[in-house]
Short mmCIF file of C-alpha atoms and ligand atoms in Angstrom, two decimals:
data_model
loop_
_atom_site.label_atom_id
_atom_site.label_comp_id
_atom_site.label_asym_id
_atom_site.label_seq_id
_atom_site.Cartn_x
_atom_site.Cartn_y
_atom_site.Cartn_z
CA MET A 1 -25.52 -26.70 18.75
CA PRO A 2 -24.59 -25.43 22.22
CA GLY A 3 -21.26 -23.66 22.27
CA GLN A 4 -20.95 -23.55 18.49
CA VAL A 5 -19.98 -20.14 17.10
CA VAL A 6 -22.09 -19.32 14.06
CA LYS A 7 -20.10 -17.29 11.54
CA ASN A 8 -21.68 -14.92 9.03
CA PRO A 9 -20.72 -15.39 5.34
CA ALA A 10 -18.04 -12.66 5.45
CA GLN A 11 -16.37 -14.30 8.46
CA GLN A 12 -16.63 -17.67 6.76
CA ASN A 13 -14.79 -16.29 3.74
CA ILE A 14 -12.03 -14.86 5.93
CA ALA A 15 -11.67 -18.19 7.75
CA ALA A 16 -11.70 -20.12 4.46
CA LEU A 17 -9.05 -17.84 2.94
CA VAL A 18 -6.84 -18.26 5.99
CA GLN A 19 -7.22 -22.02 5.76
CA GLU A 20 -6.40 -21.98 2.04
CA ILE A 21 -3.26 -19.87 2.59
CA GLY A 22 -2.09 -22.34 5.24
CA ALA A 23 -2.91 -25.35 3.06
CA GLN A 24 -0.85 -23.92 0.21
CA ASN A 25 1.96 -22.71 2.46
CA PRO A 26 2.13 -24.41 5.88
CA LEU A 27 4.85 -21.98 7.00
CA GLN A 28 2.27 -19.16 6.88
CA GLN A 29 -0.47 -21.12 8.62
CA GLN A 30 0.00 -19.99 12.22
CA PHE A 31 0.92 -16.45 11.23
CA VAL A 32 -2.24 -15.81 9.20
CA ARG A 33 -4.40 -17.57 11.79
CA ASN A 34 -3.08 -15.22 14.45
CA SER A 35 -3.56 -12.20 12.17
CA ALA A 36 -7.17 -13.12 11.43
CA ALA A 37 -7.88 -13.78 15.11
CA GLY A 38 -6.65 -10.24 15.93
CA LEU A 39 -8.88 -8.42 13.42
CA ASP A 40 -11.33 -5.98 15.00
CA GLY A 41 -14.93 -5.53 13.86
CA GLU A 42 -14.15 -2.73 11.42
CA GLU A 43 -11.40 -4.78 9.79
CA ARG A 44 -13.60 -7.87 9.57
CA ASP A 45 -16.34 -5.86 7.87
CA TRP A 46 -14.01 -4.35 5.26
CA PHE A 47 -12.00 -7.53 4.73
CA GLY A 48 -15.23 -9.49 4.30
CA ALA A 49 -16.61 -6.91 1.86
CA TYR A 50 -13.36 -6.96 -0.09
CA LEU A 51 -13.44 -10.76 -0.35
CA ASP A 52 -17.08 -10.58 -1.49
CA TYR A 53 -16.00 -8.17 -4.22
CA CYS A 54 -13.12 -10.46 -5.27
CA LEU A 55 -15.37 -13.52 -5.42
CA ALA A 56 -18.05 -11.66 -7.38
CA THR A 57 -15.47 -10.57 -9.95
CA GLY A 58 -14.39 -14.09 -10.74
CA GLN A 59 -11.55 -14.71 -8.30
CA SER A 60 -11.55 -17.70 -5.96
CA LEU A 61 -10.24 -18.00 -2.43
CA ALA A 62 -7.65 -20.47 -3.76
CA SER A 63 -6.39 -17.95 -6.35
CA LEU A 64 -6.31 -15.16 -3.75
CA ALA A 65 -4.35 -17.41 -1.40
CA ALA A 66 -1.91 -18.14 -4.25
CA CYS A 67 -1.44 -14.38 -4.83
CA TYR A 68 -0.74 -13.83 -1.15
CA ASN A 69 1.72 -16.74 -1.02
CA LEU A 70 3.50 -15.50 -4.14
CA LEU A 71 4.02 -12.13 -2.45
CA VAL A 72 5.33 -13.85 0.70
CA LYS A 73 7.71 -16.04 -1.31
CA ASP A 74 9.04 -13.11 -3.38
CA THR A 75 9.43 -10.97 -0.25
CA MET A 76 11.46 -13.69 1.46
CA ARG A 77 13.67 -14.12 -1.58
CA GLU A 78 14.38 -10.38 -1.68
CA GLN A 79 15.00 -10.34 2.10
CA MET A 80 17.65 -13.02 1.69
CA TYR A 81 19.28 -11.02 -1.11
CA PHE A 82 19.19 -7.89 1.06
CA GLN A 83 20.75 -9.66 4.04
CA ARG A 84 23.53 -11.03 1.90
CA HIS A 85 24.34 -7.92 -0.15
CA GLY A 86 23.18 -5.03 2.04
CA ARG A 87 21.24 -3.46 -0.83
CA TYR A 88 18.09 -3.97 -2.84
CA ARG A 89 18.54 -6.14 -5.93
CA CYS A 90 17.50 -3.38 -8.35
CA SER A 91 18.04 0.35 -8.25
CA THR A 92 16.55 1.61 -11.51
CA TYR A 93 13.05 1.73 -12.91
CA SER A 94 14.15 0.06 -16.15
CA GLU A 95 15.33 -3.02 -14.23
CA VAL A 96 11.87 -3.66 -12.75
CA SER A 97 9.52 -2.18 -15.32
CA ASP A 98 9.15 -5.19 -17.65
CA ALA A 99 9.09 -7.81 -14.90
CA VAL A 100 6.64 -5.97 -12.64
CA TYR A 101 4.76 -2.82 -13.69
CA GLN A 102 4.38 -3.70 -17.36
CA ASN A 103 3.80 -7.42 -16.72
CA PRO A 104 0.02 -7.72 -16.32
CA GLU A 105 0.02 -11.32 -15.04
CA TYR A 106 2.60 -10.67 -12.35
CA MET A 107 1.21 -7.25 -11.40
CA GLU A 108 -2.29 -8.62 -10.96
CA GLN A 109 -1.10 -11.29 -8.54
CA TYR A 110 1.25 -8.91 -6.74
CA MET A 111 -1.44 -6.25 -6.19
CA ALA A 112 -4.09 -8.82 -5.22
CA GLY A 113 -1.69 -10.26 -2.64
CA LEU A 114 -0.75 -6.79 -1.41
CA ALA A 115 -4.39 -5.82 -0.86
CA LEU A 116 -4.77 -8.83 1.47
CA THR A 117 -1.76 -7.73 3.53
CA ALA A 118 -3.78 -4.67 4.62
CA PHE A 119 -5.58 -7.18 6.86
CA LEU A 120 -2.96 -9.89 7.37
CA TRP A 121 0.37 -8.12 7.99
CA PRO A 122 0.60 -6.21 11.28
CA ASN A 123 2.39 -3.16 9.82
CA HIS A 124 0.10 -2.90 6.83
CA ARG A 125 -2.90 -3.18 9.15
CA LYS A 126 -1.49 -0.33 11.25
CA MET A 127 -0.86 1.81 8.18
CA ARG A 128 -4.37 1.26 6.88
CA LYS A 129 -5.78 2.26 10.28
CA SER A 130 -3.49 5.29 10.38
CA PHE A 131 -4.70 6.41 6.94
CA LEU A 132 -8.35 6.06 7.90
CA ARG A 133 -7.77 7.95 11.15
CA LYS A 134 -6.04 10.82 9.42
CA LEU A 135 -8.03 11.16 6.21
CA PRO A 136 -10.07 14.39 6.53
CA ARG A 137 -13.80 13.67 6.32
CA GLU A 138 -15.21 17.14 5.76
CA ARG A 139 -12.76 18.93 3.48
CA GLY A 140 -13.54 19.83 -0.15
CA GLY A 141 -11.24 20.25 -3.14
CA HIS A 142 -9.46 17.77 -5.36
CA TYR A 143 -7.98 14.49 -4.13
CA LEU A 144 -4.96 12.95 -5.86
CA GLU A 145 -3.63 9.48 -5.14
CA VAL A 146 -0.31 8.41 -6.61
CA GLY A 147 0.18 4.67 -7.07
CA PRO A 148 -3.25 3.37 -5.98
CA GLY A 149 -2.16 -0.15 -7.08
CA HIS A 150 -5.02 -2.51 -6.16
CA GLY A 151 -7.25 0.54 -5.58
CA PHE A 152 -8.56 -0.51 -2.19
CA HIS A 153 -7.27 2.54 -0.29
CA MET A 154 -8.34 5.00 -2.99
CA MET A 155 -11.82 3.48 -3.02
CA SER A 156 -11.92 3.77 0.80
CA ALA A 157 -11.01 7.47 0.55
CA MET A 158 -13.77 7.98 -2.02
CA ARG A 159 -16.24 6.35 0.34
CA LEU A 160 -15.20 8.13 3.50
CA SER A 161 -14.17 11.65 2.50
CA ALA A 162 -15.97 14.65 1.00
CA TYR A 163 -13.48 15.69 -1.71
CA GLU A 164 -15.21 16.85 -4.88
CA THR A 165 -13.05 14.99 -7.39
CA PHE A 166 -10.64 12.06 -7.19
CA THR A 167 -7.66 11.39 -9.46
CA GLY A 168 -5.48 8.28 -9.40
CA VAL A 169 -2.13 8.26 -11.21
CA ASP A 170 -0.29 4.97 -11.59
CA ILE A 171 2.58 3.95 -13.84
CA SER A 172 1.23 0.41 -14.28
CA PRO A 173 -1.65 -0.26 -16.69
CA LYS A 174 -2.71 -3.25 -14.56
CA SER A 175 -2.88 -1.10 -11.41
CA VAL A 176 -5.06 1.41 -13.24
CA GLU A 177 -7.30 -1.44 -14.43
CA MET A 178 -7.58 -2.92 -10.91
CA THR A 179 -8.35 0.48 -9.37
CA ARG A 180 -11.00 1.11 -12.03
CA SER A 181 -12.51 -2.29 -11.39
CA ILE A 182 -12.96 -1.80 -7.65
CA ILE A 183 -14.37 1.72 -8.08
CA GLU A 184 -16.75 0.73 -10.87
CA SER A 185 -17.84 -2.55 -9.31
CA GLY A 186 -20.75 -0.94 -7.49
CA PHE A 187 -19.79 -2.95 -4.41
CA PHE A 188 -18.63 -0.01 -2.36
CA GLY A 189 -20.52 2.94 -3.87
CA ARG A 190 -21.29 4.65 -7.16
CA TRP A 191 -19.08 7.46 -8.37
CA GLU A 192 -18.63 9.57 -11.47
CA ASN A 193 -16.32 12.24 -10.03
CA TYR A 194 -13.03 10.43 -10.67
CA GLU A 195 -10.38 9.88 -13.29
CA LEU A 196 -7.57 7.38 -13.54
CA VAL A 197 -4.39 8.13 -15.42
CA CYS A 198 -1.69 5.69 -16.44
CA GLN A 199 1.47 7.74 -16.16
CA ASP A 200 4.70 8.26 -14.27
CA PHE A 201 3.76 10.75 -11.56
CA LEU A 202 6.92 12.74 -12.26
CA GLU A 203 5.66 13.36 -15.79
CA CYS A 204 2.09 14.13 -14.90
CA GLU A 205 0.91 17.65 -15.75
CA ALA A 206 -1.39 19.52 -13.41
CA PRO A 207 -1.58 23.16 -12.34
CA PRO A 208 0.53 23.98 -9.27
CA GLY A 209 -1.54 24.28 -6.11
CA LYS A 210 -4.42 22.23 -7.53
CA TYR A 211 -4.94 19.47 -4.98
CA GLY A 212 -6.43 19.65 -1.50
CA ALA A 213 -5.34 16.09 -0.75
CA LEU A 214 -2.29 14.19 -2.02
CA VAL A 215 -1.82 10.59 -0.98
CA ALA A 216 1.10 8.32 -1.91
CA GLY A 217 1.03 5.04 0.02
CA GLU A 218 4.12 2.87 -0.38
CA VAL A 219 5.38 4.51 -3.58
CA LEU A 220 8.42 6.57 -2.52
CA GLU A 221 10.71 3.52 -2.31
CA HIS A 222 9.61 2.54 -5.85
CA VAL A 223 11.09 5.61 -7.54
CA GLU A 224 14.64 6.49 -8.54
CA GLN A 225 14.23 10.10 -7.46
CA PRO A 226 12.16 10.30 -4.27
CA LEU A 227 13.27 13.89 -3.69
CA ALA A 228 11.85 15.00 -7.05
CA PHE A 229 8.70 13.00 -6.20
CA LEU A 230 8.25 14.85 -2.89
CA ARG A 231 8.94 18.20 -4.58
CA LYS A 232 6.24 17.42 -7.11
CA LEU A 233 3.75 16.63 -4.33
CA HIS A 234 4.66 19.99 -2.80
CA GLU A 235 4.24 21.83 -6.11
CA LEU A 236 0.78 20.36 -6.74
CA ALA A 237 -0.48 20.90 -3.18
CA ALA A 238 -2.97 23.66 -2.40
CA PRO A 239 -2.26 25.68 0.75
CA ASP A 240 -3.32 23.59 3.78
CA ALA A 241 -3.54 20.44 1.67
CA PHE A 242 -3.67 17.06 3.39
CA ILE A 243 -0.46 15.34 2.25
CA TYR A 244 -0.11 11.73 3.35
CA VAL A 245 2.95 9.70 2.43
CA THR A 246 4.02 6.27 3.62
CA THR A 247 7.25 4.50 2.84
CA ALA A 248 9.32 1.50 3.83
CA ILE A 249 12.80 1.34 5.32
CA ASN A 250 15.09 -1.70 4.95
CA ALA A 251 12.15 -3.47 3.34
CA PRO A 252 13.21 -5.39 0.24
CA GLU A 253 10.60 -6.19 -2.40
CA ILE A 254 11.07 -7.05 -6.05
CA ASP A 255 10.32 -3.46 -7.13
CA HIS A 256 11.77 -1.44 -4.23
CA ILE A 257 14.60 0.45 -5.87
CA TYR A 258 15.38 3.28 -3.44
CA LEU A 259 16.84 2.14 -0.14
CA PHE A 260 16.10 4.23 2.94
CA ASP A 261 18.29 2.66 5.64
CA SER A 262 16.73 4.58 8.54
CA VAL A 263 13.98 7.07 9.29
CA GLU A 264 16.29 10.09 9.40
CA PRO A 265 17.04 10.28 5.63
CA VAL A 266 13.29 10.32 4.93
CA ARG A 267 12.85 13.21 7.36
CA ARG A 268 15.74 15.13 5.79
CA MET A 269 14.43 14.52 2.28
CA THR A 270 10.92 15.80 3.07
CA GLU A 271 12.50 18.91 4.57
CA GLU A 272 14.68 19.36 1.49
CA ALA A 273 11.53 19.15 -0.63
CA GLY A 274 10.15 22.09 1.37
CA LEU A 275 7.64 19.97 3.28
CA ARG A 276 7.06 20.07 7.03
CA ILE A 277 6.36 16.91 9.01
CA GLU A 278 3.13 17.57 10.91
CA ASP A 279 2.64 14.03 12.13
CA GLU A 280 4.84 10.95 12.03
CA GLU A 281 4.04 7.36 12.88
CA VAL A 282 6.78 4.75 12.87
CA PHE A 283 5.90 1.07 12.65
CA PRO A 284 8.91 -1.15 13.40
CA TYR A 285 8.93 -4.85 12.60
CA THR A 286 6.58 -6.59 15.05
CA GLY A 287 8.00 -7.02 18.52
CA LEU A 288 11.12 -4.90 17.95
CA SER A 289 12.02 -1.29 18.65
CA LEU A 290 12.96 1.19 15.93
CA GLU A 291 16.57 1.15 17.17
CA GLU A 292 16.74 -2.65 16.93
CA CYS A 293 15.28 -2.60 13.42
CA GLU A 294 17.69 0.08 12.21
CA GLU A 295 20.66 -1.69 13.76
CA ARG A 296 19.69 -5.11 12.37
CA ARG A 297 18.42 -3.63 9.11
CA LEU A 298 14.93 -5.03 9.50
CA PRO A 299 11.80 -3.52 7.92
CA VAL A 300 10.17 -0.40 9.31
CA ASN A 301 7.16 1.40 7.88
CA LEU A 302 6.67 5.11 8.20
CA ALA A 303 3.50 7.19 7.75
CA LEU A 304 3.81 10.96 7.45
CA VAL A 305 1.33 13.79 7.32
CA LEU A 306 3.12 16.69 5.64
CA GLY A 307 2.48 20.40 5.42
CA THR A 308 3.66 22.90 2.80
C1 LIG B 1 3.38 -1.04 -3.59
S1 LIG B 1 2.14 -0.42 -4.62
C2 LIG B 1 1.20 0.55 -3.46
C3 LIG B 1 -0.29 0.34 -3.60
C4 LIG B 1 -1.12 1.08 -2.56
N1 LIG B 1 -0.90 2.50 -2.62
C5 LIG B 1 -0.84 0.58 -1.16
O1 LIG B 1 -0.41 1.38 -0.30
O2 LIG B 1 -1.07 -0.62 -0.88
C6 LIG B 1 2.99 0.82 -5.54
C7 LIG B 1 2.17 1.37 -6.70
O3 LIG B 1 2.85 2.56 -7.17
C8 LIG B 1 2.90 2.52 -8.59
N2 LIG B 1 4.05 3.36 -9.01
C9 LIG B 1 5.36 3.08 -8.88
N3 LIG B 1 6.12 4.09 -9.37
C10 LIG B 1 5.23 5.03 -9.81
C11 LIG B 1 5.38 6.30 -10.44
N4 LIG B 1 6.60 6.81 -10.70
N5 LIG B 1 4.28 7.01 -10.78
C12 LIG B 1 3.04 6.49 -10.52
N6 LIG B 1 2.84 5.28 -9.94
C13 LIG B 1 3.91 4.57 -9.58
C14 LIG B 1 3.02 1.03 -8.92
O4 LIG B 1 2.62 0.74 -10.23
C15 LIG B 1 2.08 0.42 -7.88
O5 LIG B 1 0.77 0.36 -8.36
#
């Protein structure tokens, strides 16, 4: 019909997911519509491929929308707690372990919802783009990812980079299972040069200087001892390793237990861990400056490339 835009199946899935999210949660309707309208071609391709993978592995657009809306609801509840008390609800691993990391039903929904935010939340979109821009394409050596969660970013690194081996370490059995599923699905490539380990990164044993790439996206605020975590990254890094760390500031979530209240403490901590900031990207809450976010204690994301 004249004037009618014909959508390919991937675009149709994106549009149908957006509609389903809005139908389940009208308060999200306009927000996700705007997000989807702003996706560029690269994002549409990957988002569409990811939805194809989800549908082929037995999920439905309705269940994915429910996962996304659960994450939104839980985030808002934690934001209200944070505004009222000025701190995150929990501050120790033991407080969140049973409810989140060791709870397969919750973790599956949480990680499925989180994967969608890489395309639907402005800051997560920016961080995904930042990672893809910075990930070295030609370097060899061993790649380590801590906390791959849903596995989407680790799978992307396996597809796009030339590292010889890939290791994922995650404390949650469900995260390990989800990462294995996306890598082994055959949807994005076929690999044998990887291993996945279910362990606390701080307890993981590997020779010092082993890894040429160390990636920890949105994990630092999940640990009781982020300084020890950064020191461990340093210890395991080969000279000239690509070290990529993102974290969240004033960003309450059910399992965020270490509160960074501004960018400066993160900078100081990386320095204390013996790491040098080679590149820093700050992503304040949409429409606000970093100063406004820090003053009003609103979420900021931070992506760092570190050197030893
Ligand atoms: C918020 S998710 C991040 C997922 C993904 N990296 C991303 O950027 O979207 C955090 C992940 O880190 C894992 N995690 C938390 N503490 C950890 C630890 N001490 N060692 C290893 N993994 C950990 C969690 O189980 C979860 O899978």
